[in-house]
mmCIF file of C-alpha atoms in Angstrom:
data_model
loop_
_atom_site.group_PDB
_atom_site.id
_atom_site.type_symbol
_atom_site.label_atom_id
_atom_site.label_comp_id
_atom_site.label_asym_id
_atom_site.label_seq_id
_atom_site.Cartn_x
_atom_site.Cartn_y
_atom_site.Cartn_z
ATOM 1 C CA UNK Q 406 -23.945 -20.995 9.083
ATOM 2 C CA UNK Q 407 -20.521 -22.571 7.839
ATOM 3 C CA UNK Q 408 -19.930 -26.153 9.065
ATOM 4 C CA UNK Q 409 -16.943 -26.315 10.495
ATOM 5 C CA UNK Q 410 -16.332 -30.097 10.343
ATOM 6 C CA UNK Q 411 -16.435 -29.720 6.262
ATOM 7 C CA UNK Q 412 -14.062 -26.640 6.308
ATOM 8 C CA UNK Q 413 -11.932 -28.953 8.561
ATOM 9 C CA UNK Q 414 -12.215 -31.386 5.579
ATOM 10 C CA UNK Q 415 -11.762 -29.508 2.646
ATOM 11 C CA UNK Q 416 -7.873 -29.678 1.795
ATOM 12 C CA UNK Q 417 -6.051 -28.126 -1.569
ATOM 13 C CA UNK Q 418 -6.611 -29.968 -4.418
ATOM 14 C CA UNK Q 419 -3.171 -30.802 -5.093
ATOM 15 C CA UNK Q 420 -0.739 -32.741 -3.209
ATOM 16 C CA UNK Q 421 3.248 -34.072 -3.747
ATOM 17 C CA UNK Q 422 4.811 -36.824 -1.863
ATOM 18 C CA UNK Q 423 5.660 -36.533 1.545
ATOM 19 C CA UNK Q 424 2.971 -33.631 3.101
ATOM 20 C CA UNK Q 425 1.086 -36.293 5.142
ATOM 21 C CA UNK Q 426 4.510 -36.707 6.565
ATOM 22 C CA UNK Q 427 5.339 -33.297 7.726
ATOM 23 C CA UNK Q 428 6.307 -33.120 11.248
ATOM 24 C CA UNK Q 429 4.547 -30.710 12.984
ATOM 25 C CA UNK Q 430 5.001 -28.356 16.298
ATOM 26 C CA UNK Q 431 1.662 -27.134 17.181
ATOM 27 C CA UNK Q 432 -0.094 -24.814 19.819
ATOM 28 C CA UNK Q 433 2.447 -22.518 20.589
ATOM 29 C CA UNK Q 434 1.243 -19.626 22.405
ATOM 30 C CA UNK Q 435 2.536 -16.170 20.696
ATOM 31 C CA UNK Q 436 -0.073 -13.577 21.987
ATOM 32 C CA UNK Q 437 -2.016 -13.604 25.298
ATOM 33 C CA UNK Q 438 -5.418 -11.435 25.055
ATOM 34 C CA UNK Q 439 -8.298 -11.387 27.716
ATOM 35 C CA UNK Q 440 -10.466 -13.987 26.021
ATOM 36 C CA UNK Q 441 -7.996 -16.101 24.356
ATOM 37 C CA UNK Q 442 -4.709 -17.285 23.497
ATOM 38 C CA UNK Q 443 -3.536 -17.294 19.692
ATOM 39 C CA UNK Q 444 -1.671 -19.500 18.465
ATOM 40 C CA UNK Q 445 1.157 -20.758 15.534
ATOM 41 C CA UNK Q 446 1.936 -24.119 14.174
ATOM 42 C CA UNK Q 447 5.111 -25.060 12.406
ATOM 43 C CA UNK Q 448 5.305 -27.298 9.937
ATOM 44 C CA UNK Q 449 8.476 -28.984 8.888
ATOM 45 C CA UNK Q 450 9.789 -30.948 6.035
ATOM 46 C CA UNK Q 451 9.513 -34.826 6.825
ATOM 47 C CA UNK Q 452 13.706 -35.142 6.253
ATOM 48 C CA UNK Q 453 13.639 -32.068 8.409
ATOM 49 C CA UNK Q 454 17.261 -32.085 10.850
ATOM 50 C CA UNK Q 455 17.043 -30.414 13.813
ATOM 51 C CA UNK Q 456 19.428 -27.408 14.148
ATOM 52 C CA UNK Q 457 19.804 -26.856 10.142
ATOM 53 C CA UNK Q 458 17.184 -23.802 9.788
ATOM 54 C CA UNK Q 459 15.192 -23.186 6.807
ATOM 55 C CA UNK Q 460 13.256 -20.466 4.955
ATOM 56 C CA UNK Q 461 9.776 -20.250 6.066
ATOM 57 C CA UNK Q 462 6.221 -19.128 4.532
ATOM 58 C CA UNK Q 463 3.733 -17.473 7.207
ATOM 59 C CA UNK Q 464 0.830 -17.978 5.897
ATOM 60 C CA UNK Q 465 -2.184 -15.545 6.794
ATOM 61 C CA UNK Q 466 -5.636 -16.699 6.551
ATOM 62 C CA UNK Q 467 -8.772 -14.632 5.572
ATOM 63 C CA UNK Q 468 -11.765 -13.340 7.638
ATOM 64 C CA UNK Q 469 -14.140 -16.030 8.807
ATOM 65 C CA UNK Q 470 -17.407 -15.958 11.242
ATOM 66 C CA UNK Q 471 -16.474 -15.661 15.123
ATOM 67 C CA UNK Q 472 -17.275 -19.369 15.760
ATOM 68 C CA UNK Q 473 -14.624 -20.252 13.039
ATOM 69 C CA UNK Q 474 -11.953 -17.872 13.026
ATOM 70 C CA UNK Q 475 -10.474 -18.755 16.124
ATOM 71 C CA UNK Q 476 -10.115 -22.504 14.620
ATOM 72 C CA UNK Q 477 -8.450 -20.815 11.617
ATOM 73 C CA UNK Q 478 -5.258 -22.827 11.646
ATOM 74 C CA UNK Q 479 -6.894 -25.997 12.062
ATOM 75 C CA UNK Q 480 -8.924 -25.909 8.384
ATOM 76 C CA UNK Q 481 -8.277 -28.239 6.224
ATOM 77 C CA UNK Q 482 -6.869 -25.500 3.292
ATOM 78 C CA UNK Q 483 -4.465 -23.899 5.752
ATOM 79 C CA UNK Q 484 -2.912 -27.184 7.309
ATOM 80 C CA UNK Q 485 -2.906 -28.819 3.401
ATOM 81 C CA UNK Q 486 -1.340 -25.258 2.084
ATOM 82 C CA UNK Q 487 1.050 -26.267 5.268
ATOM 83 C CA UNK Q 488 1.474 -29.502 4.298
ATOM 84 C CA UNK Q 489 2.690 -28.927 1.059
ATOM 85 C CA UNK Q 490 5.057 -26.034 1.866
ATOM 86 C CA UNK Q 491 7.064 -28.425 3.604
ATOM 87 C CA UNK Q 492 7.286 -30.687 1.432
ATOM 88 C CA UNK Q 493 8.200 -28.407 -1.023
ATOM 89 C CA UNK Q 494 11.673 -27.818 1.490
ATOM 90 C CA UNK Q 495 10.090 -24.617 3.132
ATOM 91 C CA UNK Q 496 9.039 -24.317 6.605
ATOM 92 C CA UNK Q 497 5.261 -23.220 6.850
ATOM 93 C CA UNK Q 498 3.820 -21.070 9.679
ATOM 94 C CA UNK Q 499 0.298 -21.318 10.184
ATOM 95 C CA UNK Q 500 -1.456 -19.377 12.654
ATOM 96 C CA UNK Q 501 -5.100 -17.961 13.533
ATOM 97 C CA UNK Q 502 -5.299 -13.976 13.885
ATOM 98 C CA UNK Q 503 -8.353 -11.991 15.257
ATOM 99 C CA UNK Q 504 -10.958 -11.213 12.319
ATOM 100 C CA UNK Q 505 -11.117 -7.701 10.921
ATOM 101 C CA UNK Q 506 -14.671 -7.537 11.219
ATOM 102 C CA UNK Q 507 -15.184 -6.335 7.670
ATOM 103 C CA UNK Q 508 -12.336 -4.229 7.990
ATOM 104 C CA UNK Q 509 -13.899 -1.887 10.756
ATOM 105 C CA UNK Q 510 -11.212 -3.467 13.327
ATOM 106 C CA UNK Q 511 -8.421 -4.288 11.449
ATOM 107 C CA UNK Q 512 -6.084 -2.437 13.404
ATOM 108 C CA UNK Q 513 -6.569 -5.281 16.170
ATOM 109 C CA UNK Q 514 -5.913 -7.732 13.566
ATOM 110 C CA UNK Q 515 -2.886 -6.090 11.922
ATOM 111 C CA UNK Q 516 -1.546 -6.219 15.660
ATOM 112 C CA UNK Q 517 -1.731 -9.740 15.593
ATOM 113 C CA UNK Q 518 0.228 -10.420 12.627
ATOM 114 C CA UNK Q 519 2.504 -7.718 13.417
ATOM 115 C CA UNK Q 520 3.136 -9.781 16.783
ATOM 116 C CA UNK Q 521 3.255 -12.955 14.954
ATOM 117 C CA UNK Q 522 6.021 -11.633 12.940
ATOM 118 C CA UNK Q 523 7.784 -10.452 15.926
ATOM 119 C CA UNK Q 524 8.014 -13.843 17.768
ATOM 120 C CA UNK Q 525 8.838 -15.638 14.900
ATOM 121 C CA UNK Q 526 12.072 -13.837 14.128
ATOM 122 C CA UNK Q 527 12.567 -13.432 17.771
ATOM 123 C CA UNK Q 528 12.340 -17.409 18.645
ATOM 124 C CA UNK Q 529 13.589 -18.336 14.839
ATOM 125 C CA UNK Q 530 16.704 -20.243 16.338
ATOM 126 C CA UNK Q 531 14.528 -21.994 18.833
ATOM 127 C CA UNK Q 532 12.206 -22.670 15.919
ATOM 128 C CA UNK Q 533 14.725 -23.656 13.101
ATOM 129 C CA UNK Q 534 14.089 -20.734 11.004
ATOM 130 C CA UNK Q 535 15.801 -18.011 8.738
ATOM 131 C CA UNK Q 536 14.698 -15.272 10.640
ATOM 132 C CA UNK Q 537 15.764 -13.063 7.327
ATOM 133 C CA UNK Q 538 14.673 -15.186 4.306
ATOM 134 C CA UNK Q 539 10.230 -15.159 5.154
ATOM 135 C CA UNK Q 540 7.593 -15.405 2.585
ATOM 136 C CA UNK Q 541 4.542 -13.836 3.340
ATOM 137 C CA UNK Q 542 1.634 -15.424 1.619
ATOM 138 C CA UNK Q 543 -2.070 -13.982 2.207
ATOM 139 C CA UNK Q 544 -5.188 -15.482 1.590
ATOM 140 C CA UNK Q 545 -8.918 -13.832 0.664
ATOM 141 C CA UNK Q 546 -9.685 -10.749 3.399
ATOM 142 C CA UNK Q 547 -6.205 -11.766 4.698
ATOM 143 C CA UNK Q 548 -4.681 -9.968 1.985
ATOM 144 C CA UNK Q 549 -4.851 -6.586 3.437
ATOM 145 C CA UNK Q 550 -3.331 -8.092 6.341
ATOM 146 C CA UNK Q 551 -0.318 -9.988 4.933
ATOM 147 C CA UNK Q 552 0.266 -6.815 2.233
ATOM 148 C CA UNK Q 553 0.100 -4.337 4.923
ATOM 149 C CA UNK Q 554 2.852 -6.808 6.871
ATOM 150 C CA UNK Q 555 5.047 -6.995 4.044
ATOM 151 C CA UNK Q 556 4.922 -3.992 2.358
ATOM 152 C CA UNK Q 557 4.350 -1.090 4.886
ATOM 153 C CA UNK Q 558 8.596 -0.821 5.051
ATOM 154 C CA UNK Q 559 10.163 -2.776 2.558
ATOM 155 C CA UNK Q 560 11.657 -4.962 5.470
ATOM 156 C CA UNK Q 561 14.557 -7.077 3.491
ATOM 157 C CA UNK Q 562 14.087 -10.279 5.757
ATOM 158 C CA UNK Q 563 10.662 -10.385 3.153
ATOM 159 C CA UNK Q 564 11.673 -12.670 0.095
ATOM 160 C CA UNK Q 565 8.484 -13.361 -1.340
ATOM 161 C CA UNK Q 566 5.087 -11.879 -1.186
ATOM 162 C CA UNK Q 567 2.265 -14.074 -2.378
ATOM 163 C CA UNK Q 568 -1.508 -12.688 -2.267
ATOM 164 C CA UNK Q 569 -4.458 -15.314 -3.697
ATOM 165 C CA UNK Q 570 -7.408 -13.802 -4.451
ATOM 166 C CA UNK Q 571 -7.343 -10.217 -2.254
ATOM 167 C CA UNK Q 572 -8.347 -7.265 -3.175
ATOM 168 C CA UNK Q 573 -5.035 -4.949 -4.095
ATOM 169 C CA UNK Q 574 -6.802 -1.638 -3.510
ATOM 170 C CA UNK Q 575 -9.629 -0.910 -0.954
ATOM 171 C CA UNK Q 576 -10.148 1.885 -2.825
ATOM 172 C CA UNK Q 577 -11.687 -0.303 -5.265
ATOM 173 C CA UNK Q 578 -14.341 -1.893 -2.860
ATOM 174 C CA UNK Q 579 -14.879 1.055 -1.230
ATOM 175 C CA UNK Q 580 -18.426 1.344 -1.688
ATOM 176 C CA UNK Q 581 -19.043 -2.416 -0.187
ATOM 177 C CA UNK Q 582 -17.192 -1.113 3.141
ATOM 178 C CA UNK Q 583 -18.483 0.404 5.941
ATOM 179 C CA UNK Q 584 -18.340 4.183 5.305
ATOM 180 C CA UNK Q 585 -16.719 4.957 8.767
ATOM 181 C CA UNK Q 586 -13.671 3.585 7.500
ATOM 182 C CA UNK Q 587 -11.485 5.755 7.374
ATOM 183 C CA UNK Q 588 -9.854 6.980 3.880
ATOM 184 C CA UNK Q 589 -6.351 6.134 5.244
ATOM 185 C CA UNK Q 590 -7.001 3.106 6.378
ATOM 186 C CA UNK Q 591 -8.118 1.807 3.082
ATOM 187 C CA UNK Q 592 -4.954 3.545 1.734
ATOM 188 C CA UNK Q 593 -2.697 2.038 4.635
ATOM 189 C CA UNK Q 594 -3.669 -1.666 4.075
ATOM 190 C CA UNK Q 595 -3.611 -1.581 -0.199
ATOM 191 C CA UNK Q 596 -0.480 -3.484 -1.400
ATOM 192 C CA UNK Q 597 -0.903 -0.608 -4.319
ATOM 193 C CA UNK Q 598 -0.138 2.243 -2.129
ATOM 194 C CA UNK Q 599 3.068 0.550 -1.360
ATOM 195 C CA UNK Q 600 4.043 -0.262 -5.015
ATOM 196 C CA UNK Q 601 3.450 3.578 -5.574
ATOM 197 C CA UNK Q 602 5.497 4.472 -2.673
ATOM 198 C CA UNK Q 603 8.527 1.784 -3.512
ATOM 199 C CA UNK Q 604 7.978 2.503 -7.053
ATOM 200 C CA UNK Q 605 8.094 -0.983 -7.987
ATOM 201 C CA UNK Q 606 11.155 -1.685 -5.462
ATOM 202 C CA UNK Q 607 9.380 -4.764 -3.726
ATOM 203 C CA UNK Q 608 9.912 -8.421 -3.016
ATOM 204 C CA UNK Q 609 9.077 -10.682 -5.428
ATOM 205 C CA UNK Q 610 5.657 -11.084 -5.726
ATOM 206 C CA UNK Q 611 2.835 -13.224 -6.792
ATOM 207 C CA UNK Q 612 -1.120 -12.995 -7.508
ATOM 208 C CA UNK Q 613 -3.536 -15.656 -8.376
ATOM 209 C CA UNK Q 614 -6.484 -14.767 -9.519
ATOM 210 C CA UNK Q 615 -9.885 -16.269 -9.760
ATOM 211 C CA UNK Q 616 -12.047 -15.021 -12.981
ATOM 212 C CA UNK Q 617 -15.159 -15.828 -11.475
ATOM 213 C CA UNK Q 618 -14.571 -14.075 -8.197
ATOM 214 C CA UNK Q 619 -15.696 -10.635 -7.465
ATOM 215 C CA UNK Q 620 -15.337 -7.994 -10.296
ATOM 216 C CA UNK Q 621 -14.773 -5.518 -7.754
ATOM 217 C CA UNK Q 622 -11.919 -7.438 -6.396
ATOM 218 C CA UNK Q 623 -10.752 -8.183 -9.397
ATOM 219 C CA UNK Q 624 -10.644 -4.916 -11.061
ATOM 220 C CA UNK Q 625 -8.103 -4.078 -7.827
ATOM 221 C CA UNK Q 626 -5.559 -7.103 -8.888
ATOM 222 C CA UNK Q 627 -5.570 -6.345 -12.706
ATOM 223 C CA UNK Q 628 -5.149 -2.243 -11.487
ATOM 224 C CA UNK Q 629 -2.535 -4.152 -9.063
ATOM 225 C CA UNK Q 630 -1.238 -5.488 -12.153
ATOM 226 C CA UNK Q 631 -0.880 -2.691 -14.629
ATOM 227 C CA UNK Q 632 0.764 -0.535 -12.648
ATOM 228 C CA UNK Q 633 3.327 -3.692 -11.584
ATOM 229 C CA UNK Q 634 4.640 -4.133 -15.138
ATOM 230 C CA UNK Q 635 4.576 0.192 -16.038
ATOM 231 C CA UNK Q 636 7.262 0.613 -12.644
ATOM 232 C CA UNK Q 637 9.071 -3.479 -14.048
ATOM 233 C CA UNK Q 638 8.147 -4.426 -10.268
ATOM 234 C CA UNK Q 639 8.791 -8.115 -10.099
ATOM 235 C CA UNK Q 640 4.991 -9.041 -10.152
ATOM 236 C CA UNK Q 641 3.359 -12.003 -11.759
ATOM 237 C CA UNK Q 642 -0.443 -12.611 -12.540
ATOM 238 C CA UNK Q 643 -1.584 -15.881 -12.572
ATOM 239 C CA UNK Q 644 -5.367 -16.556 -13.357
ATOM 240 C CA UNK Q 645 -7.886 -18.970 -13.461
ATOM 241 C CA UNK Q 646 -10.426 -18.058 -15.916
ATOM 242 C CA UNK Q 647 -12.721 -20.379 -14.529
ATOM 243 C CA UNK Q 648 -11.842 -20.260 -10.912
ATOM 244 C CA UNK Q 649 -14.065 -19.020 -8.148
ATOM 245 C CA UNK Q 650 -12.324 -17.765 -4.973
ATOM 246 C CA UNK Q 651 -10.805 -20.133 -3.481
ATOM 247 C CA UNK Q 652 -10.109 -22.197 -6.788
ATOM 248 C CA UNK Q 653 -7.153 -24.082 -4.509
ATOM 249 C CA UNK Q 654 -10.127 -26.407 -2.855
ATOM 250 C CA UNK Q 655 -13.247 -25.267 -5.163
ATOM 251 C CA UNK Q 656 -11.739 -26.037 -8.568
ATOM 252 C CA UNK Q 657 -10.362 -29.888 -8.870
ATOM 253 C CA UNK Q 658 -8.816 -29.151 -12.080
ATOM 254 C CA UNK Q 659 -5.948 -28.700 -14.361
ATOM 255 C CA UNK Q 660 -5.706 -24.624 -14.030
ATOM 256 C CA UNK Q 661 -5.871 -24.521 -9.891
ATOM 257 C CA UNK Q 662 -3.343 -27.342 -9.947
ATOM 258 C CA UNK Q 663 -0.370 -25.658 -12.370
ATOM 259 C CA UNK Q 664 -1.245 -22.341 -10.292
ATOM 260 C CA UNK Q 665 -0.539 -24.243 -6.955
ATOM 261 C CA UNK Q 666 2.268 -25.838 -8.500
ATOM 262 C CA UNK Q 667 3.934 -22.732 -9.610
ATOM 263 C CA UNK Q 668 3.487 -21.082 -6.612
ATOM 264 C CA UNK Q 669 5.143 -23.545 -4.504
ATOM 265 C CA UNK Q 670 7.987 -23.349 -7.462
ATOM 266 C CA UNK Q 671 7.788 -19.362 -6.906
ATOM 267 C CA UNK Q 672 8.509 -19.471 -3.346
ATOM 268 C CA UNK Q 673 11.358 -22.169 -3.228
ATOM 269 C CA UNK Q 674 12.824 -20.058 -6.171
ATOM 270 C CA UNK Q 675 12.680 -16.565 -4.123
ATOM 271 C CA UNK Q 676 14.229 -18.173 -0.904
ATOM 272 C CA UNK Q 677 16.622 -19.794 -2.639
ATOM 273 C CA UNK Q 678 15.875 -23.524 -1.522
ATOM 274 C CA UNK Q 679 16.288 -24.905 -5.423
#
């Protein structure tokens, strides 16, 4: 089993003045279900005025155990990742979602960040943000999730699209899925079927990769990829040769932290906050 006192430790291995500093609005209630309450924290820059609204990044985490996932927003990647955002000038939304169970209920899931969405652009003035200028950045088995959110209809209030290490294509991983999946699901959730549909017409996007991670999974980001640069979509690939997934806490090194740095540079750029 995962202890969850280290994955409450375990923080990005890069950091820039000020993200101990970021003033934070936690707990809020933004979906109601029978056995619990989910819930977002915002993270704002440490200069932060009230009442002068800013971009923000909602960041969607990956699948984790049931004693875990409901603590999702409270690891120490997610709140560091937070941390840094807004000290980069970006607001950061952090928030746990129901798990997708290996993708057999990811409907529920996709519900929840659909709803997320939905009450952050419908509370962005109480919240101080841009309800039209959002990056959506998805981590591990929360890519699925965050490309389905961003893609699915080209909604202009996304800026940015950031995916680290997620598979691209289910199609690709088919075979490790359960096989009463069904065929359209795995279509439905692919950030390829989308850059096929668009034909290359999506937000800026951006993919780190991890060369040690799964070579199913990362057979889907360099198909991803190739088919980015054949339509000119505005797609870049950044990789870690030697990165495992999750290179932003597993790999202390050079490579993980020019990745996270120009990442951070790649969504102030897209939102316009440089």
């Amino acid at each position: 089993m995962l202890d969850l006192n280290r994955l409450y430790e375990e923080r990005v291995v890069y950091s820039i003045p000020g993200m101990e500093q970021a003033l934070v609005r936690e707990g809020i209630v933004y979906r109601t279900l029978t056995d619990q309450d989910l819930k977002l924290d915002v993270y704002y820059p440490h200069a932060y005025t009230t009442g002068k609204p800013l971009p923000a990044a909602i960041l969607v985490h990956g699948d984790w155990p049931a004693h875990i996932i409901r603590h999702s927003n409270d690891l120490g990647v997610y709140v560091s990742w937070a941390q840094l955002i807004a000290a980069s000038g970006v607001i950061a939304v952090n928030f746990n979602h129901r798990s997708t169970e290996r993708l057999t209920r990811i409907h529920d899931a996709a519900s929840d960040v659909a709803q997320l969405l939905g009450y952050v652009r419908y509370n962005a003035d109480a919240l101080d943000i841009v309800d039209d200028n959002l990056c959506i950045w998805a981590f591990s088995a929360g890519t699925p999730l965050g490309m389905w959110a961003a893609m699915r209809d080209n909604p202009d209030y996304v800026r940015a699209i950031v995916a680290y290490y997620g598979v691209m294509d289910l199609s690709e991983v088919r075979d490790a899925l359960a096989p009463e999946i069904p065929e359209q699901d795995l279509r439905d959730f692919s950030a390829l079927h989308y850059l096929e549909q668009y034909q290359g017409k999506i937000a800026p996007t951006l993919i780190a990769k991890a060369g040690l991670d799964s070579p199913l999974l990362n057979a889907s980001i360099d198909k991803f990829a190739a088919r980015a640069e054949s339509l000119g979509a505005p797609v870049q690939l950044l990789v870690h040769p030697n990165g495992r997934h999750g290179f932003d806490v597993l790999n202390d090194d050079l490579r993980s932290r020019e990745i996270i740095k120009a990442t951070l540079d790649f969504v102030r750029y897209s939102l316009g906050t440089v």
